[in-house]
Amino acid sequence: MLPYKTMILIEEKVDRPIYLQITHGLIQHIQSGVIKSGTKIPGTRVLSKLLEVHRKTVVRAVEELEAQGWVDIIPYRGVFVVNDLPQRRFQKLKEKVSPPKPLTKTGYELPKRKFLTDAIFSKHRLIFSDGSPDVRLAPVNELATAYARYLRDPDPRAVLKYGDARGPQRLREILAKEFNRDRGLHLTANNILITRGSQMAIFLAAQILLRKGDTILVGETSYFSANRCFRSLGAELLVIPVDENGLCVEEIPRLIKKGKIIKALYLTSHHHHPTTVTLSPERRLHLLDLASQYGFAIIEDDYSYDFHYTNSPILPLASADRNGHVIYIGSFSKSTAPAFRVGYIMAPEEVIQEAARHRCFIDRQGDTVLELAIADLLENGTIQRYRKKAIKQYRKRLDLFCERMSTGLLADRTDFKRPDGGMAAWVKFDPRVSMVDLSKRADQKGLYLSNGLSYNPEGQILNATRMGFASMNEEELLEGFDLLEELLK
Ligand SMILES: Cc1ncc(COP(=O)(O)O)c(C=O)c1O
């Protein structure tokens, strides 16, 4: 029911009878569209109680409304706003009250910030993504069962009440055990904060580490979403070259000698975003030494550690970090599906406590039920089995991708190196191909292919893009390639 009590103002000191004030108040709201045609007006007994007036006054007001043609009184059913509102009266008052409609603009000046862009998503069936998984393979039934089990608990208080901003202890314990065993980390639950995906983890790390004017090192090519996040906080980005072995960390002393104080460094240690190269073990150790020597933090975004097709992953920098420099970040977006927003920050306790405080500014806690369901799936091995199954599929898709990209016109117009893992390849296009035009024409044909602009370092056009091979099945991949070849002709 509408809040009639506050919608209709009754003033005692005015020269208009109360019943007319009620009538006019209701007419105003009918005209402005707040009380819509067909709406049942509360009965006179209810309305008189709400408005704190005698019932007879309300009866008069309603009779007046009916006399003016705004409502129909239907015996034994009630009072209804008429469907054909009196046009003449409506026109007359329309000048004063504009009918409400969904708003698009503010009535005040909205501060416009730089570096904000729309999130990328495609409505197409055929998508050469930035590196997304095939969500059709995700263990959704198992997740649904685990999720429902928590909701059906006869005493759901433990999971439904406010909880720890760091995430459920149980999930953090399971992750500590798994990451200590499989990735050589040295964690307890207190070294972990569960986020809603890696992006939130990047944001929290940046919030903790960076103030306006601070400098952060990033690759000359780097993950655009992280760069935008750092810039939005007013940080200055200092770029390091990237080659076949990842970030050229040996360049860091030269950059730092220019008198800069470096607060942090961001990297994607496996399958560097966007070029997919992996940081070599030597450079990992060198980078840790540099972090100790110059006192900066390392944000290690190991977003695709789980997906390798030829060799095993290299242990994270975090595994060799003895001095508390590394903030290790990842998520389950690739190893379940991006819609399940569960990620993590693993770092010294001091960082985790600070991150928990910052998290509370935007999000009191995560989705406890989902996080516990993920804990169940980790504990009973579902996620591990799913990863194995997905890796097998993705390896086949990568084979097909490489085969098709190495034949015909695609081979002639593109250049790429087979990535050893991840879900996308870095593909350079012949300078004769306009990526912007190609992407636009692909879009018209129902195929998503990024124009690659967001991967370009400042002031350079690489004419390259990431082409995901994992999210489409083999048939779809072939269909996508046929379309692409057609467009390249
Ligand atoms: C390098 C990198 N980091 C982080 C993310 C964010 O992923 P999410 O927030 O879904 O965990 C992505 C997404 O693809 C990514 O490519």
Short mmCIF file of C-alpha atoms and ligand atoms in Angstrom, two decimals:
data_model
loop_
_atom_site.label_atom_id
_atom_site.label_comp_id
_atom_site.label_asym_id
_atom_site.label_seq_id
_atom_site.Cartn_x
_atom_site.Cartn_y
_atom_site.Cartn_z
CA MET A 1 0.00 0.00 0.00
CA LEU A 2 1.19 3.52 -0.76
CA PRO A 3 2.12 5.63 2.29
CA TYR A 4 -1.05 7.72 2.19
CA LYS A 5 -0.33 9.09 5.63
CA THR A 6 2.69 11.02 4.38
CA MET A 7 1.42 11.60 0.84
CA ILE A 8 -1.51 13.77 1.83
CA LEU A 9 -0.76 16.89 3.76
CA ILE A 10 -3.53 18.33 5.86
CA GLU A 11 -3.08 21.84 7.10
CA GLU A 12 -5.43 23.09 9.73
CA LYS A 13 -4.64 26.74 9.38
CA VAL A 14 -5.63 27.10 5.75
CA ASP A 15 -8.84 28.34 4.39
CA ARG A 16 -9.83 25.09 2.68
CA PRO A 17 -12.01 22.40 4.23
CA ILE A 18 -10.12 19.27 5.23
CA TYR A 19 -12.16 17.01 2.98
CA LEU A 20 -11.14 19.15 -0.02
CA GLN A 21 -7.50 19.02 0.99
CA ILE A 22 -7.76 15.24 0.95
CA THR A 23 -9.57 15.28 -2.40
CA HIS A 24 -6.94 17.59 -3.95
CA GLY A 25 -4.08 15.63 -2.46
CA LEU A 26 -5.40 12.43 -4.00
CA ILE A 27 -6.06 14.15 -7.35
CA GLN A 28 -2.47 15.44 -7.47
CA HIS A 29 -1.12 11.94 -6.99
CA ILE A 30 -3.52 10.46 -9.55
CA GLN A 31 -2.47 13.10 -12.08
CA SER A 32 1.22 12.66 -11.48
CA GLY A 33 0.85 8.90 -11.99
CA VAL A 34 1.84 7.91 -8.45
CA ILE A 35 -1.67 6.52 -7.86
CA LYS A 36 -2.26 4.63 -11.08
CA SER A 37 -5.50 3.89 -12.97
CA GLY A 38 -7.23 0.87 -11.50
CA THR A 39 -5.63 1.31 -8.06
CA LYS A 40 -7.88 0.51 -5.15
CA ILE A 41 -7.93 3.41 -2.70
CA PRO A 42 -7.93 2.27 0.94
CA GLY A 43 -11.37 2.08 2.54
CA THR A 44 -12.68 5.14 4.32
CA ARG A 45 -12.15 3.55 7.73
CA VAL A 46 -8.49 2.83 7.00
CA LEU A 47 -7.89 6.21 5.38
CA SER A 48 -9.49 8.10 8.25
CA LYS A 49 -7.21 6.27 10.68
CA LEU A 50 -4.14 6.96 8.58
CA LEU A 51 -4.93 10.62 8.11
CA GLU A 52 -6.23 11.03 11.63
CA VAL A 53 -9.48 12.67 10.55
CA HIS A 54 -13.11 11.78 11.11
CA ARG A 55 -14.40 9.05 8.86
CA LYS A 56 -17.18 11.31 7.62
CA THR A 57 -14.57 13.75 6.31
CA VAL A 58 -12.98 10.97 4.25
CA VAL A 59 -16.39 9.84 2.99
CA ARG A 60 -16.98 13.40 1.73
CA ALA A 61 -13.56 13.51 0.13
CA VAL A 62 -14.22 10.26 -1.73
CA GLU A 63 -17.68 11.42 -2.81
CA GLU A 64 -16.06 14.57 -4.19
CA LEU A 65 -13.51 12.46 -6.07
CA GLU A 66 -16.32 10.41 -7.55
CA ALA A 67 -18.32 13.50 -8.45
CA GLN A 68 -15.28 14.87 -10.34
CA GLY A 69 -14.86 11.55 -12.16
CA TRP A 70 -11.54 10.44 -10.67
CA VAL A 71 -12.80 7.29 -8.97
CA ASP A 72 -15.53 4.71 -9.25
CA ILE A 73 -17.21 3.48 -6.09
CA ILE A 74 -18.12 -0.15 -6.62
CA PRO A 75 -20.47 -1.52 -3.94
CA TYR A 76 -18.94 -4.29 -1.77
CA ARG A 77 -15.63 -4.00 -3.63
CA GLY A 78 -14.26 -0.56 -2.90
CA VAL A 79 -13.08 2.67 -4.46
CA PHE A 80 -11.00 2.43 -7.65
CA VAL A 81 -9.20 5.06 -9.69
CA VAL A 82 -10.97 5.19 -13.06
CA ASN A 83 -9.28 3.83 -16.15
CA ASP A 84 -10.23 6.80 -18.31
CA LEU A 85 -8.88 9.70 -16.35
CA PRO A 86 -10.62 12.99 -17.08
CA GLN A 87 -8.45 14.25 -19.93
CA ARG A 88 -9.31 17.89 -19.63
CA ARG A 89 -8.33 18.14 -15.99
CA PHE A 90 -5.26 16.06 -16.56
CA GLN A 91 -4.06 18.40 -19.32
CA LYS A 92 -4.64 21.38 -17.12
CA LEU A 93 -2.50 20.15 -14.27
CA LYS A 94 0.11 18.49 -16.44
CA GLU A 95 1.98 21.76 -16.75
CA LYS A 96 2.54 21.78 -13.00
CA VAL A 97 3.38 18.14 -12.36
CA SER A 98 5.35 16.12 -14.89
CA PRO A 99 4.45 12.43 -14.80
CA PRO A 100 7.21 10.34 -13.18
CA LYS A 101 9.44 8.31 -15.47
CA PRO A 102 12.66 6.39 -14.93
CA LEU A 103 15.42 8.95 -14.54
CA THR A 104 18.55 8.97 -16.66
CA LYS A 105 20.22 12.21 -15.57
CA THR A 106 20.93 13.74 -12.18
CA GLY A 107 19.63 17.09 -11.05
CA TYR A 108 23.09 17.96 -9.70
CA GLU A 109 26.54 17.89 -11.18
CA LEU A 110 27.89 14.35 -11.06
CA PRO A 111 31.68 14.27 -10.69
CA LYS A 112 33.04 12.61 -13.82
CA ARG A 113 36.08 10.46 -13.17
CA LYS A 114 38.68 9.45 -15.66
CA PHE A 115 39.64 5.82 -16.20
CA LEU A 116 36.17 4.43 -15.76
CA THR A 117 34.95 2.28 -18.60
CA ASP A 118 32.03 -0.03 -19.11
CA ALA A 119 32.56 -3.64 -18.18
CA ILE A 120 33.05 -5.75 -21.28
CA PHE A 121 30.52 -8.41 -22.04
CA SER A 122 29.20 -9.81 -25.24
CA LYS A 123 25.71 -11.00 -26.01
CA HIS A 124 26.96 -13.12 -28.91
CA ARG A 125 27.08 -16.89 -29.04
CA LEU A 126 30.50 -16.90 -30.70
CA ILE A 127 33.01 -15.13 -28.50
CA PHE A 128 36.78 -14.96 -28.82
CA SER A 129 36.90 -13.81 -25.22
CA ASP A 130 39.63 -12.10 -23.24
CA GLY A 131 40.19 -15.48 -21.59
CA SER A 132 36.97 -16.83 -20.13
CA PRO A 133 36.19 -20.41 -19.18
CA ASP A 134 33.40 -22.46 -20.73
CA VAL A 135 30.80 -22.06 -18.02
CA ARG A 136 28.85 -25.01 -19.46
CA LEU A 137 31.48 -27.29 -17.94
CA ALA A 138 31.26 -25.78 -14.46
CA PRO A 139 30.15 -28.04 -11.57
CA VAL A 140 26.90 -26.16 -11.06
CA ASN A 141 24.79 -29.10 -9.90
CA GLU A 142 27.26 -29.93 -7.17
CA LEU A 143 27.44 -26.27 -6.20
CA ALA A 144 23.66 -25.97 -6.16
CA THR A 145 23.38 -29.05 -3.92
CA ALA A 146 25.97 -27.71 -1.49
CA TYR A 147 24.37 -24.25 -1.52
CA ALA A 148 20.90 -25.65 -0.90
CA ARG A 149 22.17 -27.83 1.94
CA TYR A 150 23.27 -24.73 3.86
CA LEU A 151 19.96 -22.99 3.23
CA ARG A 152 18.00 -26.04 4.37
CA ASP A 153 19.92 -26.31 7.63
CA PRO A 154 17.29 -26.43 10.41
CA ASP A 155 19.31 -23.78 12.23
CA PRO A 156 20.75 -21.52 9.53
CA ARG A 157 21.89 -18.83 11.97
CA ALA A 158 25.53 -19.73 11.62
CA VAL A 159 25.55 -19.02 7.91
CA LEU A 160 22.90 -16.33 7.55
CA LYS A 161 23.98 -13.85 10.18
CA TYR A 162 26.73 -11.25 9.76
CA GLY A 163 30.07 -12.97 9.69
CA ASP A 164 33.79 -12.34 9.46
CA ALA A 165 34.73 -9.75 6.81
CA ARG A 166 37.63 -12.05 5.88
CA GLY A 167 35.23 -14.84 4.89
CA PRO A 168 34.32 -18.12 6.62
CA GLN A 169 37.10 -19.60 8.72
CA ARG A 170 36.43 -23.02 7.15
CA LEU A 171 37.10 -21.91 3.58
CA ARG A 172 40.20 -20.02 4.68
CA GLU A 173 41.49 -23.11 6.48
CA ILE A 174 40.88 -25.33 3.47
CA LEU A 175 42.60 -22.86 1.17
CA ALA A 176 45.58 -22.51 3.52
CA LYS A 177 45.99 -26.30 3.51
CA GLU A 178 45.63 -26.61 -0.26
CA PHE A 179 47.93 -23.70 -1.12
CA ASN A 180 50.59 -24.79 1.38
CA ARG A 181 50.52 -28.29 -0.14
CA ASP A 182 50.22 -27.44 -3.83
CA ARG A 183 51.74 -23.97 -4.26
CA GLY A 184 54.44 -23.99 -1.57
CA LEU A 185 52.89 -21.16 0.45
CA HIS A 186 53.13 -20.83 4.24
CA LEU A 187 49.68 -19.78 5.35
CA THR A 188 47.21 -20.04 8.16
CA ALA A 189 43.59 -18.94 7.86
CA ASN A 190 44.70 -15.56 9.23
CA ASN A 191 46.74 -14.92 6.10
CA ILE A 192 43.66 -15.10 3.89
CA LEU A 193 40.79 -12.80 3.03
CA ILE A 194 38.04 -14.03 0.75
CA THR A 195 36.95 -11.46 -1.82
CA ARG A 196 34.34 -11.36 -4.55
CA GLY A 197 36.86 -12.23 -7.25
CA SER A 198 40.37 -11.07 -8.10
CA GLN A 199 39.22 -7.65 -9.18
CA MET A 200 38.12 -6.83 -5.66
CA ALA A 201 41.41 -8.21 -4.39
CA ILE A 202 43.34 -5.91 -6.74
CA PHE A 203 41.23 -2.97 -5.63
CA LEU A 204 41.74 -3.71 -1.93
CA ALA A 205 45.49 -4.18 -2.36
CA ALA A 206 45.69 -0.88 -4.23
CA GLN A 207 43.59 0.87 -1.58
CA ILE A 208 45.93 -0.32 1.13
CA LEU A 209 49.16 0.45 -0.67
CA LEU A 210 48.63 3.52 -2.80
CA ARG A 211 47.91 7.16 -2.15
CA LYS A 212 47.53 9.96 -4.69
CA GLY A 213 50.86 10.63 -6.41
CA ASP A 214 52.43 7.29 -5.41
CA THR A 215 54.24 5.24 -8.01
CA ILE A 216 53.45 1.66 -8.94
CA LEU A 217 55.45 -0.46 -11.39
CA VAL A 218 53.51 -2.35 -14.04
CA GLY A 219 54.43 -4.12 -17.25
CA GLU A 220 54.55 -2.03 -20.41
CA THR A 221 51.65 -4.21 -21.39
CA SER A 222 49.59 -5.07 -18.35
CA TYR A 223 46.09 -5.93 -17.22
CA PHE A 224 43.99 -2.89 -18.17
CA SER A 225 41.53 -3.30 -15.34
CA ALA A 226 44.31 -3.22 -12.76
CA ASN A 227 45.91 -0.19 -14.41
CA ARG A 228 42.62 1.70 -14.37
CA CYS A 229 42.13 0.83 -10.73
CA PHE A 230 45.60 2.18 -9.80
CA ARG A 231 45.05 5.34 -11.84
CA SER A 232 41.65 5.92 -10.29
CA LEU A 233 43.43 6.24 -6.93
CA GLY A 234 45.71 8.90 -8.36
CA ALA A 235 48.75 6.62 -8.61
CA GLU A 236 51.41 7.10 -11.25
CA LEU A 237 52.23 4.06 -13.37
CA LEU A 238 55.87 3.41 -14.22
CA VAL A 239 56.23 0.83 -16.94
CA ILE A 240 58.72 -2.01 -17.22
CA PRO A 241 59.38 -3.72 -20.55
CA VAL A 242 57.97 -7.21 -21.03
CA ASP A 243 59.69 -9.89 -23.12
CA GLU A 244 59.38 -13.63 -23.67
CA ASN A 245 60.21 -14.29 -20.01
CA GLY A 246 57.79 -11.81 -18.53
CA LEU A 247 58.61 -8.52 -16.83
CA CYS A 248 62.21 -7.38 -17.45
CA VAL A 249 62.81 -6.98 -13.74
CA GLU A 250 66.51 -6.19 -14.24
CA GLU A 251 65.35 -2.80 -15.57
CA ILE A 252 63.86 -1.87 -12.19
CA PRO A 253 67.06 -0.44 -10.58
CA ARG A 254 67.54 1.87 -13.57
CA LEU A 255 63.97 3.12 -13.21
CA ILE A 256 64.27 3.55 -9.46
CA LYS A 257 67.56 5.44 -9.74
CA LYS A 258 65.64 8.27 -11.29
CA GLY A 259 64.79 9.20 -7.71
CA LYS A 260 61.41 7.54 -7.58
CA ILE A 261 60.06 5.91 -4.48
CA ILE A 262 58.17 2.84 -5.59
CA LYS A 263 55.27 1.70 -3.43
CA ALA A 264 54.27 -1.43 -5.29
CA LEU A 265 54.60 -3.57 -8.36
CA TYR A 266 51.74 -5.40 -10.06
CA LEU A 267 52.23 -8.47 -12.20
CA THR A 268 50.46 -11.50 -13.59
CA SER A 269 53.15 -14.09 -12.97
CA HIS A 270 51.57 -16.80 -15.13
CA HIS A 271 50.36 -16.04 -18.61
CA HIS A 272 51.11 -12.36 -18.39
CA HIS A 273 48.08 -10.30 -19.29
CA PRO A 274 47.81 -9.68 -22.21
CA THR A 275 50.79 -11.37 -23.92
CA THR A 276 50.52 -14.73 -22.04
CA VAL A 277 54.25 -15.16 -21.29
CA THR A 278 55.30 -16.60 -17.93
CA LEU A 279 57.74 -14.92 -15.56
CA SER A 280 60.86 -17.11 -15.38
CA PRO A 281 61.96 -18.59 -12.02
CA GLU A 282 65.21 -16.55 -12.10
CA ARG A 283 63.31 -13.32 -12.56
CA ARG A 284 60.93 -14.28 -9.77
CA LEU A 285 63.78 -14.58 -7.30
CA HIS A 286 65.44 -11.43 -8.61
CA LEU A 287 62.19 -9.53 -8.21
CA LEU A 288 61.85 -10.63 -4.58
CA ASP A 289 65.38 -9.39 -3.90
CA LEU A 290 64.56 -6.06 -5.51
CA ALA A 291 61.37 -5.75 -3.45
CA SER A 292 63.43 -6.26 -0.27
CA GLN A 293 66.16 -3.90 -1.41
CA TYR A 294 63.82 -1.06 -2.38
CA GLY A 295 61.00 -1.81 0.04
CA PHE A 296 58.05 -2.16 -2.29
CA ALA A 297 55.09 -4.53 -2.22
CA ILE A 298 54.39 -7.02 -4.99
CA ILE A 299 50.80 -7.61 -6.05
CA GLU A 300 51.02 -11.06 -7.63
CA ASP A 301 47.86 -11.72 -9.63
CA ASP A 302 48.15 -15.43 -10.39
CA TYR A 303 44.82 -15.52 -12.19
CA SER A 304 45.51 -18.54 -14.35
CA TYR A 305 47.78 -20.74 -12.21
CA ASP A 306 45.39 -23.67 -12.47
CA PHE A 307 45.35 -23.95 -16.24
CA HIS A 308 48.50 -25.39 -17.84
CA TYR A 309 48.52 -27.61 -20.94
CA THR A 310 52.15 -28.55 -21.53
CA ASN A 311 54.21 -28.05 -18.42
CA SER A 312 53.53 -27.63 -14.70
CA PRO A 313 53.05 -24.18 -13.24
CA ILE A 314 55.99 -22.39 -11.62
CA LEU A 315 55.64 -21.84 -7.89
CA PRO A 316 54.28 -18.40 -7.06
CA LEU A 317 56.65 -15.62 -5.94
CA ALA A 318 54.65 -15.76 -2.72
CA SER A 319 56.10 -19.21 -1.99
CA ALA A 320 59.63 -17.78 -1.78
CA ASP A 321 58.66 -14.59 0.02
CA ARG A 322 60.34 -14.57 3.44
CA ASN A 323 60.07 -10.86 4.13
CA GLY A 324 56.36 -10.22 3.66
CA HIS A 325 56.44 -8.41 0.31
CA VAL A 326 53.94 -10.39 -1.72
CA ILE A 327 50.18 -9.93 -1.80
CA TYR A 328 49.00 -13.03 -3.63
CA ILE A 329 45.72 -12.80 -5.52
CA GLY A 330 43.48 -15.24 -7.36
CA SER A 331 39.91 -16.41 -7.75
CA PHE A 332 37.57 -19.24 -8.63
CA SER A 333 36.27 -17.39 -11.69
CA LYS A 334 38.17 -19.66 -14.02
CA SER A 335 37.91 -22.82 -11.98
CA THR A 336 34.13 -22.56 -11.46
CA ALA A 337 32.54 -19.69 -13.39
CA PRO A 338 32.96 -15.89 -13.35
CA ALA A 339 29.44 -15.46 -11.98
CA PHE A 340 30.45 -17.13 -8.71
CA ARG A 341 32.26 -14.22 -7.16
CA VAL A 342 34.80 -15.87 -4.90
CA GLY A 343 38.44 -14.82 -4.87
CA TYR A 344 41.18 -14.33 -2.32
CA ILE A 345 44.05 -12.25 -1.02
CA MET A 346 46.86 -14.16 0.68
CA ALA A 347 49.36 -11.99 2.52
CA PRO A 348 50.94 -11.21 5.91
CA GLU A 349 48.31 -10.93 8.64
CA GLU A 350 48.86 -7.19 8.88
CA VAL A 351 47.76 -6.79 5.27
CA ILE A 352 44.76 -9.05 5.75
CA GLN A 353 43.51 -7.06 8.74
CA GLU A 354 43.91 -3.81 6.83
CA ALA A 355 42.20 -5.31 3.77
CA ALA A 356 39.28 -6.46 5.97
CA ARG A 357 38.84 -2.90 7.24
CA HIS A 358 38.85 -1.50 3.72
CA ARG A 359 36.50 -4.19 2.50
CA CYS A 360 33.91 -3.10 5.04
CA PHE A 361 33.62 0.28 3.29
CA ILE A 362 32.01 -1.33 0.27
CA ASP A 363 31.00 -4.80 1.33
CA ARG A 364 30.42 -5.92 4.90
CA GLN A 365 31.28 -9.49 3.95
CA GLY A 366 31.02 -11.86 1.02
CA ASP A 367 28.30 -14.37 0.16
CA THR A 368 28.83 -16.75 3.08
CA VAL A 369 26.62 -19.49 1.69
CA LEU A 370 28.40 -19.52 -1.67
CA GLU A 371 31.79 -19.42 0.03
CA LEU A 372 30.88 -22.38 2.24
CA ALA A 373 29.53 -24.27 -0.77
CA ILE A 374 32.88 -23.68 -2.53
CA ALA A 375 34.63 -24.93 0.63
CA ASP A 376 32.58 -28.15 0.40
CA LEU A 377 33.47 -28.60 -3.27
CA LEU A 378 37.14 -28.12 -2.50
CA GLU A 379 37.01 -30.51 0.41
CA ASN A 380 35.23 -33.29 -1.48
CA GLY A 381 37.44 -32.86 -4.55
CA THR A 382 34.72 -31.67 -6.96
CA ILE A 383 36.58 -28.54 -8.04
CA GLN A 384 39.82 -30.46 -8.51
CA ARG A 385 38.03 -33.06 -10.67
CA TYR A 386 36.32 -30.33 -12.65
CA ARG A 387 39.66 -28.60 -13.31
CA LYS A 388 41.11 -31.83 -14.67
CA LYS A 389 38.13 -32.32 -16.95
CA ALA A 390 38.22 -28.70 -18.11
CA ILE A 391 41.99 -28.79 -18.76
CA LYS A 392 41.49 -31.82 -21.00
CA GLN A 393 38.84 -29.98 -23.01
CA TYR A 394 40.78 -26.73 -23.17
CA ARG A 395 43.92 -28.52 -24.35
CA LYS A 396 41.94 -29.98 -27.25
CA ARG A 397 40.47 -26.59 -28.02
CA LEU A 398 43.91 -24.98 -27.91
CA ASP A 399 45.20 -27.63 -30.34
CA LEU A 400 42.35 -26.85 -32.68
CA PHE A 401 42.89 -23.13 -32.22
CA CYS A 402 46.57 -23.40 -33.13
CA GLU A 403 45.89 -25.68 -36.06
CA ARG A 404 43.24 -23.43 -37.56
CA MET A 405 45.19 -20.23 -36.92
CA SER A 406 48.16 -21.78 -38.72
CA THR A 407 46.36 -22.42 -41.98
CA GLY A 408 45.06 -20.33 -44.88
CA LEU A 409 44.28 -16.68 -44.61
CA LEU A 410 44.39 -16.70 -40.81
CA ALA A 411 48.02 -17.83 -40.91
CA ASP A 412 48.78 -15.19 -43.50
CA ARG A 413 47.25 -12.32 -41.55
CA THR A 414 48.15 -13.20 -37.99
CA ASP A 415 51.12 -14.13 -35.86
CA PHE A 416 50.91 -15.82 -32.48
CA LYS A 417 52.78 -18.14 -30.17
CA ARG A 418 51.02 -21.08 -28.57
CA PRO A 419 50.46 -20.16 -24.91
CA ASP A 420 51.48 -22.82 -22.39
CA GLY A 421 48.37 -22.19 -20.35
CA GLY A 422 45.53 -19.80 -19.59
CA MET A 423 42.47 -19.40 -21.74
CA ALA A 424 43.54 -16.97 -24.44
CA ALA A 425 46.26 -16.49 -27.01
CA TRP A 426 47.95 -13.21 -27.85
CA VAL A 427 47.46 -12.68 -31.57
CA LYS A 428 49.19 -10.00 -33.62
CA PHE A 429 47.41 -8.97 -36.79
CA ASP A 430 49.01 -7.91 -40.02
CA PRO A 431 49.25 -4.08 -40.26
CA ARG A 432 46.96 -4.27 -43.31
CA VAL A 433 44.14 -5.35 -41.01
CA SER A 434 42.35 -2.60 -39.10
CA MET A 435 41.47 -4.19 -35.80
CA VAL A 436 38.79 -1.63 -35.04
CA ASP A 437 37.12 -2.25 -38.36
CA LEU A 438 37.51 -6.02 -38.11
CA SER A 439 36.02 -6.09 -34.62
CA LYS A 440 33.09 -3.94 -35.74
CA ARG A 441 32.35 -6.13 -38.74
CA ALA A 442 32.68 -9.27 -36.63
CA ASP A 443 30.18 -7.83 -34.19
CA GLN A 444 27.69 -7.28 -37.02
CA LYS A 445 28.06 -10.94 -37.96
CA GLY A 446 27.42 -12.10 -34.41
CA LEU A 447 31.04 -12.76 -33.46
CA TYR A 448 32.86 -11.06 -30.59
CA LEU A 449 36.50 -10.21 -31.21
CA SER A 450 38.12 -7.46 -29.16
CA ASN A 451 39.64 -4.63 -31.19
CA GLY A 452 42.61 -4.87 -28.84
CA LEU A 453 42.70 -1.15 -28.00
CA SER A 454 42.59 -1.74 -24.25
CA TYR A 455 45.76 -3.86 -24.47
CA ASN A 456 47.84 -1.11 -26.12
CA PRO A 457 50.50 0.57 -24.00
CA GLU A 458 50.09 4.35 -23.90
CA GLY A 459 50.95 5.95 -27.22
CA GLN A 460 51.42 2.66 -29.09
CA ILE A 461 49.18 0.67 -31.40
CA LEU A 462 50.11 -3.01 -31.26
CA ASN A 463 47.41 -4.17 -33.68
CA ALA A 464 47.06 -7.26 -31.51
CA THR A 465 44.39 -8.76 -29.37
CA ARG A 466 43.64 -11.64 -27.02
CA MET A 467 41.62 -14.45 -28.52
CA GLY A 468 40.07 -16.83 -26.04
CA PHE A 469 40.03 -20.49 -27.06
CA ALA A 470 38.43 -22.02 -23.97
CA SER A 471 34.88 -20.69 -23.82
CA MET A 472 33.76 -22.07 -27.22
CA ASN A 473 33.43 -25.76 -27.96
CA GLU A 474 35.12 -27.19 -31.06
CA GLU A 475 32.16 -26.64 -33.36
CA GLU A 476 31.77 -23.07 -32.22
CA LEU A 477 35.49 -22.44 -32.59
CA LEU A 478 35.39 -23.64 -36.20
CA GLU A 479 32.34 -21.52 -36.87
CA GLY A 480 34.12 -18.51 -35.36
CA PHE A 481 37.22 -19.11 -37.48
CA ASP A 482 35.17 -19.48 -40.67
CA LEU A 483 33.48 -16.16 -39.96
CA LEU A 484 36.78 -14.50 -39.14
CA GLU A 485 38.39 -15.80 -42.31
CA GLU A 486 35.44 -14.53 -44.31
CA LEU A 487 35.88 -11.10 -42.75
CA LEU A 488 39.61 -11.05 -43.49
CA LYS A 489 39.06 -11.63 -47.19
C1 LIG B 1 44.71 -10.75 -15.19
C2 LIG B 1 43.36 -10.80 -14.57
N1 LIG B 1 43.23 -10.51 -13.27
C3 LIG B 1 42.03 -10.50 -12.67
C4 LIG B 1 40.90 -10.79 -13.36
C5 LIG B 1 39.58 -10.67 -12.67
O1 LIG B 1 38.91 -11.81 -12.54
P1 LIG B 1 37.84 -12.07 -11.39
O2 LIG B 1 37.53 -10.77 -10.73
O3 LIG B 1 36.67 -12.64 -12.10
O4 LIG B 1 38.48 -13.03 -10.47
C6 LIG B 1 40.98 -11.13 -14.71
C7 LIG B 1 39.77 -11.48 -15.49
O5 LIG B 1 39.79 -12.10 -16.50
C8 LIG B 1 42.24 -11.13 -15.33
O6 LIG B 1 42.36 -11.40 -16.63
#
